[in-house]
Structure formats: C-alpha cells, structure tokens
PDB file of C-alpha atoms in Angstrom:
ATOM      1  CA  MET K   1    -111.954  -3.131 203.188  1.00 58.00           C
ATOM      2  CA  SER K   2    -115.697  -3.707 202.469  1.00 70.00           C
ATOM      3  CA  THR K   3    -116.844  -3.841 198.893  1.00 76.00           C
ATOM      4  CA  THR K   4    -118.971  -0.651 199.248  1.00 73.00           C
ATOM      5  CA  GLU K   5    -115.791   1.173 200.173  1.00 72.00           C
ATOM      6  CA  THR K   6    -113.675  -0.300 197.320  1.00 72.00           C
ATOM      7  CA  ALA K   7    -112.864   1.940 194.339  1.00 70.00           C
ATOM      8  CA  SER K   8    -113.945   0.505 191.031  1.00 78.00           C
ATOM      9  CA  ALA K   9    -111.650   0.840 188.031  1.00 78.00           C
ATOM     10  CA  ARG K  10    -114.738   1.520 185.947  1.00 83.00           C
ATOM     11  CA  TYR K  11    -115.098   4.884 187.648  1.00 81.00           C
ATOM     12  CA  ALA K  12    -111.476   5.897 187.752  1.00 82.00           C
ATOM     13  CA  THR K  13    -111.904   8.702 185.187  1.00 86.00           C
ATOM     14  CA  LEU K  14    -115.302   9.717 186.469  1.00 84.00           C
ATOM     15  CA  GLU K  15    -114.601  13.403 186.526  1.00 89.00           C
ATOM     16  CA  ASP K  16    -113.859  13.328 182.824  1.00 91.00           C
ATOM     17  CA  TRP K  17    -117.142  11.895 181.778  1.00 93.00           C
ATOM     18  CA  SER K  18    -119.796  13.922 180.139  1.00 95.00           C
ATOM     19  CA  THR K  19    -122.791  14.913 182.182  1.00 96.00           C
ATOM     20  CA  SER K  20    -125.049  12.563 180.293  1.00 96.00           C
ATOM     21  CA  ASP K  21    -122.566   9.703 180.901  1.00 93.00           C
ATOM     22  CA  LEU K  22    -122.547  10.616 184.563  1.00 92.00           C
ATOM     23  CA  VAL K  23    -126.331  10.379 184.749  1.00 93.00           C
ATOM     24  CA  ALA K  24    -126.255   7.050 182.939  1.00 93.00           C
ATOM     25  CA  GLY K  25    -123.611   5.735 185.268  1.00 90.00           C
ATOM     26  CA  ILE K  26    -125.482   6.738 188.379  1.00 90.00           C
ATOM     27  CA  LEU K  27    -128.781   5.266 187.132  1.00 93.00           C
ATOM     28  CA  GLU K  28    -126.971   2.079 186.185  1.00 91.00           C
ATOM     29  CA  GLY K  29    -126.068   1.678 189.835  1.00 89.00           C
ATOM     30  CA  GLN K  30    -129.626   2.177 190.893  1.00 92.00           C
ATOM     31  CA  TYR K  31    -130.857  -0.505 188.541  1.00 94.00           C
ATOM     32  CA  PHE K  32    -128.111  -2.861 189.925  1.00 93.00           C
ATOM     33  CA  ALA K  33    -129.279  -2.077 193.462  1.00 95.00           C
ATOM     34  CA  ILE K  34    -132.820  -3.325 192.732  1.00 96.00           C
ATOM     35  CA  GLY K  35    -131.430  -6.505 191.109  1.00 96.00           C
ATOM     36  CA  ALA K  36    -129.433  -7.085 194.277  1.00 96.00           C
ATOM     37  CA  VAL K  37    -132.616  -6.749 196.393  1.00 97.00           C
ATOM     38  CA  GLN K  38    -134.364  -9.219 194.110  1.00 96.00           C
ATOM     39  CA  SER K  39    -131.632 -11.810 194.826  1.00 96.00           C
ATOM     40  CA  ALA K  40    -132.427 -11.457 198.575  1.00 97.00           C
ATOM     41  CA  GLY K  41    -136.122 -12.008 197.940  1.00 97.00           C
ATOM     42  CA  ALA K  42    -136.442 -15.286 199.923  1.00 98.00           C
ATOM     43  CA  ALA K  43    -134.905 -13.716 203.034  1.00 98.00           C
ATOM     44  CA  ILE K  44    -137.162 -10.655 202.764  1.00 98.00           C
ATOM     45  CA  ALA K  45    -140.220 -12.886 202.398  1.00 98.00           C
ATOM     46  CA  LYS K  46    -139.229 -14.746 205.487  1.00 98.00           C
ATOM     47  CA  ALA K  47    -138.715 -11.484 207.329  1.00 98.00           C
ATOM     48  CA  ILE K  48    -142.264 -10.393 206.433  1.00 98.00           C
ATOM     49  CA  ASP K  49    -143.878 -13.556 207.717  1.00 98.00           C
ATOM     50  CA  MET K  50    -141.862 -13.696 210.936  1.00 98.00           C
ATOM     51  CA  SER K  51    -142.412 -10.024 211.646  1.00 98.00           C
ATOM     52  CA  ALA K  52    -146.111 -10.139 211.035  1.00 96.00           C
ATOM     53  CA  GLU K  53    -146.366 -12.934 213.634  1.00 96.00           C
ATOM     54  CA  ARG K  54    -144.594 -10.909 216.314  1.00 96.00           C
ATOM     55  CA  LEU K  55    -146.500  -7.708 215.519  1.00 96.00           C
ATOM     56  CA  SER K  56    -149.838  -9.478 215.598  1.00 92.00           C
ATOM     57  CA  ALA K  57    -148.935 -10.351 219.250  1.00 93.00           C
ATOM     58  CA  GLY K  58    -148.574  -6.594 220.046  1.00 94.00           C
ATOM     59  CA  GLY K  59    -144.969  -6.099 219.241  1.00 97.00           C
ATOM     60  CA  ARG K  60    -143.351  -2.993 217.699  1.00 98.00           C
ATOM     61  CA  LEU K  61    -141.087  -2.320 214.740  1.00 98.00           C
ATOM     62  CA  ILE K  62    -137.822  -0.930 216.021  1.00 98.00           C
ATOM     63  CA  TYR K  63    -135.204   0.182 213.498  1.00 98.00           C
ATOM     64  CA  ILE K  64    -131.570   0.806 214.541  1.00 98.00           C
ATOM     65  CA  GLY K  65    -128.911   2.355 212.327  1.00 96.00           C
ATOM     66  CA  ALA K  66    -126.194   4.977 211.866  1.00 94.00           C
ATOM     67  CA  GLY K  67    -125.602   7.611 209.236  1.00 92.00           C
ATOM     68  CA  THR K  68    -127.342   7.045 205.890  1.00 91.00           C
ATOM     69  CA  SER K  69    -128.643   3.665 206.982  1.00 94.00           C
ATOM     70  CA  GLY K  70    -130.203   5.219 210.053  1.00 95.00           C
ATOM     71  CA  ARG K  71    -131.836   8.004 208.060  1.00 94.00           C
ATOM     72  CA  ILE K  72    -133.357   5.594 205.580  1.00 96.00           C
ATOM     73  CA  SER K  73    -134.713   3.472 208.393  1.00 96.00           C
ATOM     74  CA  THR K  74    -136.161   6.515 210.000  1.00 95.00           C
ATOM     75  CA  GLN K  75    -137.996   7.477 206.834  1.00 96.00           C
ATOM     76  CA  ASP K  76    -139.579   3.970 206.667  1.00 97.00           C
ATOM     77  CA  ALA K  77    -140.713   4.260 210.282  1.00 97.00           C
ATOM     78  CA  ALA K  78    -142.094   7.767 209.847  1.00 95.00           C
ATOM     79  CA  GLU K  79    -144.301   6.654 206.883  1.00 94.00           C
ATOM     80  CA  LEU K  80    -146.114   3.847 208.696  1.00 96.00           C
ATOM     81  CA  PRO K  81    -148.526   6.020 210.776  1.00 94.00           C
ATOM     82  CA  PRO K  82    -149.923   8.205 207.989  1.00 91.00           C
ATOM     83  CA  THR K  83    -149.947   5.384 205.425  1.00 91.00           C
ATOM     84  CA  PHE K  84    -151.383   2.539 207.551  1.00 93.00           C
ATOM     85  CA  ASN K  85    -152.521   4.295 210.678  1.00 91.00           C
ATOM     86  CA  TRP K  86    -149.882   2.243 212.504  1.00 95.00           C
ATOM     87  CA  PRO K  87    -149.326   3.663 215.945  1.00 95.00           C
ATOM     88  CA  SER K  88    -146.223   5.860 216.092  1.00 95.00           C
ATOM     89  CA  SER K  89    -145.432   4.266 219.432  1.00 97.00           C
ATOM     90  CA  ARG K  90    -145.025   0.950 217.517  1.00 97.00           C
ATOM     91  CA  ALA K  91    -142.725   2.335 214.830  1.00 97.00           C
ATOM     92  CA  ILE K  92    -139.525   3.484 216.549  1.00 98.00           C
ATOM     93  CA  SER K  93    -136.229   4.536 214.901  1.00 97.00           C
ATOM     94  CA  LEU K  94    -133.025   4.569 216.943  1.00 97.00           C
ATOM     95  CA  MET K  95    -130.140   6.500 215.514  1.00 95.00           C
ATOM     96  CA  ALA K  96    -126.492   6.368 216.508  1.00 92.00           C
ATOM     97  CA  GLY K  97    -125.801   9.791 218.034  1.00 90.00           C
ATOM     98  CA  GLY K  98    -129.384  10.505 218.992  1.00 85.00           C
ATOM     99  CA  GLU K  99    -132.102  12.533 217.277  1.00 82.00           C
ATOM    100  CA  GLY K 100    -129.681  15.306 216.366  1.00 82.00           C
ATOM    101  CA  ALA K 101    -127.854  12.983 214.076  1.00 78.00           C
ATOM    102  CA  PHE K 102    -130.924  12.534 211.831  1.00 79.00           C
ATOM    103  CA  LEU K 103    -130.119  15.958 210.237  1.00 78.00           C
ATOM    104  CA  ARG K 104    -126.475  16.466 211.025  1.00 80.00           C
ATOM    105  CA  ALA K 105    -123.768  13.694 210.887  1.00 75.00           C
ATOM    106  CA  LYS K 106    -122.334  12.923 214.327  1.00 75.00           C
ATOM    107  CA  GLU K 107    -118.884  11.525 213.709  1.00 72.00           C
ATOM    108  CA  GLY K 108    -117.892   8.511 215.784  1.00 75.00           C
ATOM    109  CA  ALA K 109    -121.424   7.844 217.054  1.00 83.00           C
ATOM    110  CA  GLU K 110    -121.624   4.564 215.005  1.00 88.00           C
ATOM    111  CA  ASP K 111    -118.737   3.104 217.087  1.00 84.00           C
ATOM    112  CA  ASP K 112    -120.622   3.423 220.368  1.00 90.00           C
ATOM    113  CA  GLU K 113    -121.634  -0.143 221.375  1.00 94.00           C
ATOM    114  CA  VAL K 114    -122.892   0.962 224.756  1.00 95.00           C
ATOM    115  CA  ALA K 115    -125.266   3.405 223.230  1.00 95.00           C
ATOM    116  CA  GLY K 116    -126.692   0.684 220.910  1.00 96.00           C
ATOM    117  CA  VAL K 117    -127.638  -1.346 224.030  1.00 97.00           C
ATOM    118  CA  ALA K 118    -128.729   1.623 226.086  1.00 97.00           C
ATOM    119  CA  ASP K 119    -130.973   2.979 223.334  1.00 97.00           C
ATOM    120  CA  LEU K 120    -132.879  -0.323 223.026  1.00 98.00           C
ATOM    121  CA  ASP K 121    -133.202  -0.531 226.793  1.00 98.00           C
ATOM    122  CA  GLY K 122    -134.501   3.021 226.779  1.00 97.00           C
ATOM    123  CA  VAL K 123    -137.511   1.829 224.650  1.00 98.00           C
ATOM    124  CA  SER K 124    -137.867  -1.396 226.745  1.00 98.00           C
ATOM    125  CA  VAL K 125    -137.216  -3.836 223.882  1.00 98.00           C
ATOM    126  CA  GLY K 126    -139.071  -7.094 224.432  1.00 97.00           C
ATOM    127  CA  PRO K 127    -139.681 -10.530 222.955  1.00 97.00           C
ATOM    128  CA  ASN K 128    -142.672  -9.467 220.750  1.00 96.00           C
ATOM    129  CA  ASP K 129    -140.661  -6.702 219.086  1.00 98.00           C
ATOM    130  CA  VAL K 130    -138.985  -6.785 215.726  1.00 98.00           C
ATOM    131  CA  VAL K 131    -135.616  -5.081 215.610  1.00 98.00           C
ATOM    132  CA  ILE K 132    -134.248  -4.235 212.169  1.00 98.00           C
ATOM    133  CA  GLY K 133    -130.579  -3.329 212.118  1.00 98.00           C
ATOM    134  CA  VAL K 134    -129.413  -1.644 208.912  1.00 98.00           C
ATOM    135  CA  ALA K 135    -125.745  -1.136 208.150  1.00 96.00           C
ATOM    136  CA  ALA K 136    -124.212  -0.974 204.671  1.00 93.00           C
ATOM    137  CA  SER K 137    -120.751  -2.090 205.780  1.00 92.00           C
ATOM    138  CA  GLY K 138    -122.190  -4.814 207.998  1.00 94.00           C
ATOM    139  CA  ARG K 139    -119.726  -3.921 210.701  1.00 94.00           C
ATOM    140  CA  THR K 140    -121.244  -0.913 212.527  1.00 95.00           C
ATOM    141  CA  PRO K 141    -120.624  -1.436 216.233  1.00 96.00           C
ATOM    142  CA  TYR K 142    -123.740   0.432 217.320  1.00 96.00           C
ATOM    143  CA  VAL K 143    -125.988  -1.784 215.214  1.00 98.00           C
ATOM    144  CA  ILE K 144    -124.177  -5.054 215.969  1.00 98.00           C
ATOM    145  CA  ALA K 145    -124.322  -4.442 219.746  1.00 97.00           C
ATOM    146  CA  GLY K 146    -127.976  -3.514 219.538  1.00 98.00           C
ATOM    147  CA  LEU K 147    -128.952  -6.616 217.513  1.00 98.00           C
ATOM    148  CA  LYS K 148    -127.016  -8.941 219.874  1.00 98.00           C
ATOM    149  CA  HIS K 149    -128.703  -7.388 222.876  1.00 98.00           C
ATOM    150  CA  ALA K 150    -132.166  -7.582 221.391  1.00 98.00           C
ATOM    151  CA  ARG K 151    -131.629 -11.147 220.293  1.00 98.00           C
ATOM    152  CA  LYS K 152    -130.682 -12.199 223.875  1.00 98.00           C
ATOM    153  CA  ILE K 153    -133.956 -10.655 225.087  1.00 98.00           C
ATOM    154  CA  GLY K 154    -135.880 -12.706 222.604  1.00 98.00           C
ATOM    155  CA  ALA K 155    -136.869 -10.082 220.090  1.00 98.00           C
ATOM    156  CA  LEU K 156    -136.915 -11.054 216.373  1.00 98.00           C
ATOM    157  CA  THR K 157    -133.701  -9.535 214.958  1.00 98.00           C
ATOM    158  CA  ILE K 158    -133.267  -8.789 211.227  1.00 98.00           C
ATOM    159  CA  GLY K 159    -130.015  -7.388 209.770  1.00 98.00           C
ATOM    160  CA  ILE K 160    -129.876  -5.665 206.460  1.00 98.00           C
ATOM    161  CA  TYR K 161    -126.364  -5.171 205.132  1.00 97.00           C
ATOM    162  CA  ASN K 162    -124.414  -4.855 201.888  1.00 95.00           C
ATOM    163  CA  ASN K 163    -121.087  -6.583 202.430  1.00 92.00           C
ATOM    164  CA  ARG K 164    -120.580 -10.335 202.608  1.00 92.00           C
ATOM    165  CA  GLY K 165    -118.896 -11.291 205.878  1.00 91.00           C
ATOM    166  CA  GLY K 166    -120.389  -8.306 207.783  1.00 93.00           C
ATOM    167  CA  ARG K 167    -120.882  -9.125 211.404  1.00 95.00           C
ATOM    168  CA  VAL K 168    -124.387  -7.823 211.295  1.00 97.00           C
ATOM    169  CA  GLY K 169    -125.279 -11.130 209.663  1.00 96.00           C
ATOM    170  CA  GLU K 170    -123.910 -13.029 212.633  1.00 96.00           C
ATOM    171  CA  ALA K 171    -125.519 -10.789 215.217  1.00 98.00           C
ATOM    172  CA  CYS K 172    -129.098 -11.308 214.131  1.00 98.00           C
ATOM    173  CA  GLU K 173    -131.523 -14.137 213.686  1.00 98.00           C
ATOM    174  CA  LEU K 174    -132.384 -13.332 210.100  1.00 98.00           C
ATOM    175  CA  PRO K 175    -129.657 -11.837 207.980  1.00 98.00           C
ATOM    176  CA  ILE K 176    -130.552 -10.132 204.673  1.00 98.00           C
ATOM    177  CA  LEU K 177    -127.456  -9.657 202.629  1.00 97.00           C
ATOM    178  CA  ILE K 178    -127.802  -7.321 199.699  1.00 97.00           C
ATOM    179  CA  GLU K 179    -124.562  -7.271 197.776  1.00 94.00           C
ATOM    180  CA  THR K 180    -124.407  -4.021 195.936  1.00 92.00           C
ATOM    181  CA  GLY K 181    -120.591  -3.886 195.418  1.00 87.00           C
ATOM    182  CA  PRO K 182    -118.434  -0.761 194.755  1.00 84.00           C
ATOM    183  CA  GLU K 183    -120.229   2.570 194.591  1.00 84.00           C
ATOM    184  CA  ILE K 184    -119.786   5.051 191.770  1.00 82.00           C
ATOM    185  CA  LEU K 185    -118.219   7.224 194.510  1.00 80.00           C
ATOM    186  CA  ALA K 186    -116.146   4.820 196.574  1.00 81.00           C
ATOM    187  CA  GLY K 187    -117.604   4.549 200.071  1.00 79.00           C
ATOM    188  CA  SER K 188    -120.696   6.694 199.383  1.00 79.00           C
ATOM    189  CA  THR K 189    -123.308   4.216 200.557  1.00 83.00           C
ATOM    190  CA  ARG K 190    -126.137   6.682 200.064  1.00 85.00           C
ATOM    191  CA  MET K 191    -125.888   5.551 196.452  1.00 87.00           C
ATOM    192  CA  LYS K 192    -126.481   1.894 195.513  1.00 91.00           C
ATOM    193  CA  ALA K 193    -126.428   0.548 199.013  1.00 93.00           C
ATOM    194  CA  GLY K 194    -128.893   3.188 200.237  1.00 95.00           C
ATOM    195  CA  THR K 195    -131.273   2.509 197.366  1.00 96.00           C
ATOM    196  CA  ALA K 196    -131.169  -1.216 198.090  1.00 97.00           C
ATOM    197  CA  GLN K 197    -131.773  -0.678 201.829  1.00 97.00           C
ATOM    198  CA  LYS K 198    -134.811   1.497 201.075  1.00 97.00           C
ATOM    199  CA  ALA K 199    -136.282  -1.047 198.620  1.00 97.00           C
ATOM    200  CA  ALA K 200    -135.767  -3.858 201.153  1.00 98.00           C
ATOM    201  CA  LEU K 201    -137.397  -1.869 203.897  1.00 98.00           C
ATOM    202  CA  ASN K 202    -140.247  -0.919 201.622  1.00 97.00           C
ATOM    203  CA  CYS K 203    -140.889  -4.599 200.945  1.00 98.00           C
ATOM    204  CA  ILE K 204    -140.683  -5.591 204.580  1.00 98.00           C
ATOM    205  CA  SER K 205    -142.878  -2.894 206.103  1.00 97.00           C
ATOM    206  CA  THR K 206    -145.400  -2.901 203.281  1.00 97.00           C
ATOM    207  CA  GLY K 207    -145.547  -6.709 203.165  1.00 97.00           C
ATOM    208  CA  VAL K 208    -146.067  -6.829 206.960  1.00 97.00           C
ATOM    209  CA  MET K 209    -148.970  -4.331 206.774  1.00 95.00           C
ATOM    210  CA  ILE K 210    -150.676  -6.349 204.079  1.00 93.00           C
ATOM    211  CA  ARG K 211    -150.257  -9.569 206.096  1.00 93.00           C
ATOM    212  CA  LEU K 212    -151.759  -7.773 209.174  1.00 91.00           C
ATOM    213  CA  GLY K 213    -154.833  -6.715 207.138  1.00 88.00           C
ATOM    214  CA  PHE K 214    -154.036  -3.029 206.813  1.00 90.00           C
ATOM    215  CA  VAL K 215    -154.675  -3.072 203.053  1.00 93.00           C
ATOM    216  CA  TYR K 216    -157.806  -4.086 201.173  1.00 93.00           C
ATOM    217  CA  ARG K 217    -157.950  -4.652 197.418  1.00 93.00           C
ATOM    218  CA  GLY K 218    -154.692  -2.798 196.933  1.00 92.00           C
ATOM    219  CA  LYS K 219    -155.947   0.256 198.684  1.00 93.00           C
ATOM    220  CA  MET K 220    -154.576   2.102 201.765  1.00 90.00           C
ATOM    221  CA  VAL K 221    -157.764   1.780 203.696  1.00 93.00           C
ATOM    222  CA  GLU K 222    -156.116   2.763 206.951  1.00 92.00           C
ATOM    223  CA  MET K 223    -154.791   6.029 205.488  1.00 91.00           C
ATOM    224  CA  GLN K 224    -155.260   9.093 207.676  1.00 89.00           C
ATOM    225  CA  ALA K 225    -157.064  11.829 205.786  1.00 90.00           C
ATOM    226  CA  THR K 226    -155.102  14.768 207.234  1.00 90.00           C
ATOM    227  CA  ASN K 227    -155.308  17.247 204.445  1.00 94.00           C
ATOM    228  CA  ALA K 228    -157.591  18.232 201.533  1.00 94.00           C
ATOM    229  CA  LYS K 229    -155.729  16.038 199.035  1.00 95.00           C
ATOM    230  CA  LEU K 230    -156.021  12.959 201.246  1.00 93.00           C
ATOM    231  CA  ARG K 231    -159.687  13.654 202.083  1.00 94.00           C
ATOM    232  CA  GLU K 232    -160.390  13.674 198.378  1.00 95.00           C
ATOM    233  CA  ARG K 233    -158.449  10.429 197.909  1.00 95.00           C
ATOM    234  CA  GLY K 234    -160.294   8.852 200.846  1.00 95.00           C
ATOM    235  CA  ALA K 235    -163.702   9.624 199.244  1.00 96.00           C
ATOM    236  CA  LEU K 236    -162.562   8.313 195.923  1.00 96.00           C
ATOM    237  CA  MET K 237    -161.397   5.101 197.647  1.00 96.00           C
ATOM    238  CA  VAL K 238    -164.721   4.665 199.270  1.00 97.00           C
ATOM    239  CA  ALA K 239    -166.532   5.134 195.921  1.00 97.00           C
ATOM    240  CA  ASP K 240    -164.239   2.721 194.187  1.00 96.00           C
ATOM    241  CA  LEU K 241    -164.500  -0.026 196.819  1.00 96.00           C
ATOM    242  CA  THR K 242    -168.253   0.214 197.115  1.00 96.00           C
ATOM    243  CA  GLY K 243    -169.395   1.147 193.649  1.00 96.00           C
ATOM    244  CA  ALA K 244    -171.229   4.213 195.040  1.00 96.00           C
ATOM    245  CA  ASP K 245    -171.111   7.416 193.066  1.00 96.00           C
ATOM    246  CA  ILE K 246    -168.773  10.093 194.366  1.00 96.00           C
ATOM    247  CA  GLU K 247    -171.470  12.223 195.949  1.00 96.00           C
ATOM    248  CA  VAL K 248    -172.812   9.304 198.024  1.00 96.00           C
ATOM    249  CA  ALA K 249    -169.331   8.172 198.884  1.00 96.00           C
ATOM    250  CA  THR K 250    -168.210  11.698 199.967  1.00 96.00           C
ATOM    251  CA  LYS K 251    -171.287  11.979 202.242  1.00 96.00           C
ATOM    252  CA  ALA K 252    -170.692   8.575 203.818  1.00 96.00           C
ATOM    253  CA  PHE K 253    -166.993   9.360 204.298  1.00 96.00           C
ATOM    254  CA  ALA K 254    -167.859  12.575 206.219  1.00 96.00           C
ATOM    255  CA  GLU K 255    -170.447  10.719 208.332  1.00 96.00           C
ATOM    256  CA  ALA K 256    -167.860   8.064 209.106  1.00 96.00           C
ATOM    257  CA  GLY K 257    -165.497  10.700 210.588  1.00 95.00           C
ATOM    258  CA  GLN K 258    -163.294  10.438 207.473  1.00 95.00           C
ATOM    259  CA  ILE K 259    -162.420   6.896 208.307  1.00 95.00           C
ATOM    260  CA  ILE K 260    -162.321   4.947 205.037  1.00 96.00           C
ATOM    261  CA  LYS K 261    -163.042   1.474 206.522  1.00 95.00           C
ATOM    262  CA  VAL K 262    -166.124   2.676 208.421  1.00 96.00           C
ATOM    263  CA  ALA K 263    -167.516   4.381 205.328  1.00 97.00           C
ATOM    264  CA  VAL K 264    -166.983   1.265 203.230  1.00 96.00           C
ATOM    265  CA  VAL K 265    -168.726  -0.971 205.707  1.00 96.00           C
ATOM    266  CA  MET K 266    -171.612   1.535 206.047  1.00 97.00           C
ATOM    267  CA  LEU K 267    -172.212   1.518 202.248  1.00 96.00           C
ATOM    268  CA  SER K 268    -171.454  -2.105 201.552  1.00 96.00           C
ATOM    269  CA  LEU K 269    -173.649  -3.500 204.366  1.00 96.00           C
ATOM    270  CA  ASP K 270    -176.154  -0.547 204.369  1.00 96.00           C
ATOM    271  CA  VAL K 271    -175.698  -0.022 208.141  1.00 96.00           C
ATOM    272  CA  SER K 272    -175.177   2.960 210.426  1.00 97.00           C
ATOM    273  CA  LYS K 273    -171.859   4.328 211.473  1.00 97.00           C
ATOM    274  CA  ASP K 274    -172.155   2.694 214.944  1.00 96.00           C
ATOM    275  CA  ASP K 275    -173.009  -0.709 213.442  1.00 96.00           C
ATOM    276  CA  ALA K 276    -170.088  -0.339 211.019  1.00 96.00           C
ATOM    277  CA  VAL K 277    -167.702   0.487 213.824  1.00 96.00           C
ATOM    278  CA  ALA K 278    -168.992  -2.529 215.773  1.00 96.00           C
ATOM    279  CA  ALA K 279    -168.595  -4.835 212.788  1.00 95.00           C
ATOM    280  CA  LEU K 280    -164.924  -3.653 212.390  1.00 94.00           C
ATOM    281  CA  ALA K 281    -164.281  -4.180 216.044  1.00 93.00           C
ATOM    282  CA  ARG K 282    -165.567  -7.739 215.849  1.00 93.00           C
ATOM    283  CA  ALA K 283    -163.204  -8.310 212.923  1.00 91.00           C
ATOM    284  CA  ASN K 284    -160.225  -6.830 214.857  1.00 85.00           C
ATOM    285  CA  GLY K 285    -160.211  -3.928 212.422  1.00 87.00           C
ATOM    286  CA  ASN K 286    -159.815  -6.182 209.308  1.00 89.00           C
ATOM    287  CA  LEU K 287    -162.067  -4.715 206.548  1.00 93.00           C
ATOM    288  CA  ARG K 288    -162.154  -7.954 204.601  1.00 92.00           C
ATOM    289  CA  ARG K 289    -163.404  -9.963 207.503  1.00 91.00           C
ATOM    290  CA  ALA K 290    -165.841  -7.249 208.546  1.00 93.00           C
ATOM    291  CA  LEU K 291    -167.508  -7.284 205.136  1.00 93.00           C
ATOM    292  CA  VAL K 292    -168.044 -11.082 205.076  1.00 88.00           C
ATOM    293  CA  GLY K 293    -169.380 -11.064 208.563  1.00 73.00           C
TER     294      GLY K 293
END
C-alpha cells in the first residue's frame, strides 16, 4: 500500500477531536506538504531549466493526470494564458476519462493505459514538448503509459508523485518525488499530496515563464486585460514600470491596445505605438531586451 493510502495512528480518533483541533490538524498537513516540496527543490529547478529550453524551441506544456492530480494539473494549464498570454494551444491538459472527468469522477479511467497513449497521440506529442505526468500514488497506469510513450518520442518527461517507489519515477526522464506521507483522511490525496502537487506545478510553470522572459521586474507584463479590474491593474503596472503618473500611463495603455509591454516601451523610449511594437518584435517579445535596445 502506498504511504498516501496508509492510515496514520495519529488520526485514529479524528472524529472525536474538537473542531479547532480538526482545523489545526488539517493545516498542519498543509505546512508539511510545503516542506516536502522544498525538499524536492533541486529537481524542480532542473525541471524549470530543461522545460524552458524545450519551450523556447516552440514546444508545448502537456499535463497528464487522473482524478485529483488531473484536476490540479488542469488548473495550472488554464492559468497560463490569462497570466502570461501563453497560447492555450501550448498549454494542454489530458485527463483520464476525457473532459467529462474534470468535473465528475470517472471510475476506472486511470487504469486505461491505451487511453494514456492515444490521448498523447491525439495532440501529436513531439520532441520539443514537455509532458508533465502527475500521480499521487506514483502508480497510475494512464499516467505511466503516457510518460513512457512521450519519452520514446523524445519529449521531455517529468513525473510528479508522492510515494517512493512509484513507477512514475521510472517512466519519466526527470522524476520529482514529493513524499507527503499519510493523509489526515487515509487515501484522500486532495489533501497534503494535492497541496504539494499544486505548489510544485506553481514553481515549474511560473519559473519557466520567468526564464522565457514573460515577467519583468516581478510584474505580469504579459497579462491579458480582459476585464475592468485587470485594465486598472494594467495601467498601474505601466505607471509603476515607467515612473509616469497614472493619467499618462492610462492614456498610453489605451493607445497601446491595452498591451502592457507596448505601453511601457512607448513611455520609456518615447516612441510611437508602431515603433514600440517593432522594438518588441526585434527582441522576440522580451520587454527587458526591447528597453535596452
């Protein structure tokens, strides 16, 4: 039995605990999860650097998972387009049981090895792609088969799992073991294991975007201003990054088509929108490089 499914003696009388003790116990597990991710820091850093290299060559991030792990992976993929303007076609999440399983559990889907291979073939996985398989138990057949298949094709394969000895680690090129141990509810990997998976994916995807130049001075300069709140945030970013007052920044942001990077170049270099767009194009979209010429 995997450690995430093992019942801990510490929680044997859980139902008799006071509500405040329950809260403390659950939060204790969340703190432990982050500590476990910290212990995997070296492997996560390696995953960032290796992934950035593949993605800079035009590859895609492809997540593959089942159940809780698949849903956490899907959340990470879904956040990349609005946060970093990363193309949705380059952030793909494959879920055991298909799209319907994102919202409703599809029992037995995680055991389908054939589907793991077929789903990756369905998106034409290739050697520039980064395939991240996530499985708390480390033994999910759908994920293992997918990782093996992607690795044969030449894609970079990363496995995130929570149980030592899990075959996910053998199936991928870069294993990331995050040992979170028994859950407060035995086998409920949406708890500690899920928190650890989310934190690890946050590190990888955010780190990759920083390495690729999608962040400038700690700001989400690729952010899509798709609503009033984000338009206000965008104008404030332009003001902060250029030193312009908010009225000037708001006007430039509007003239730039609400594209933060364009507005920043316009104000920083005192150029037109067209010249700013051209400067960014010469810099491959990297704001830092565009500003230094």
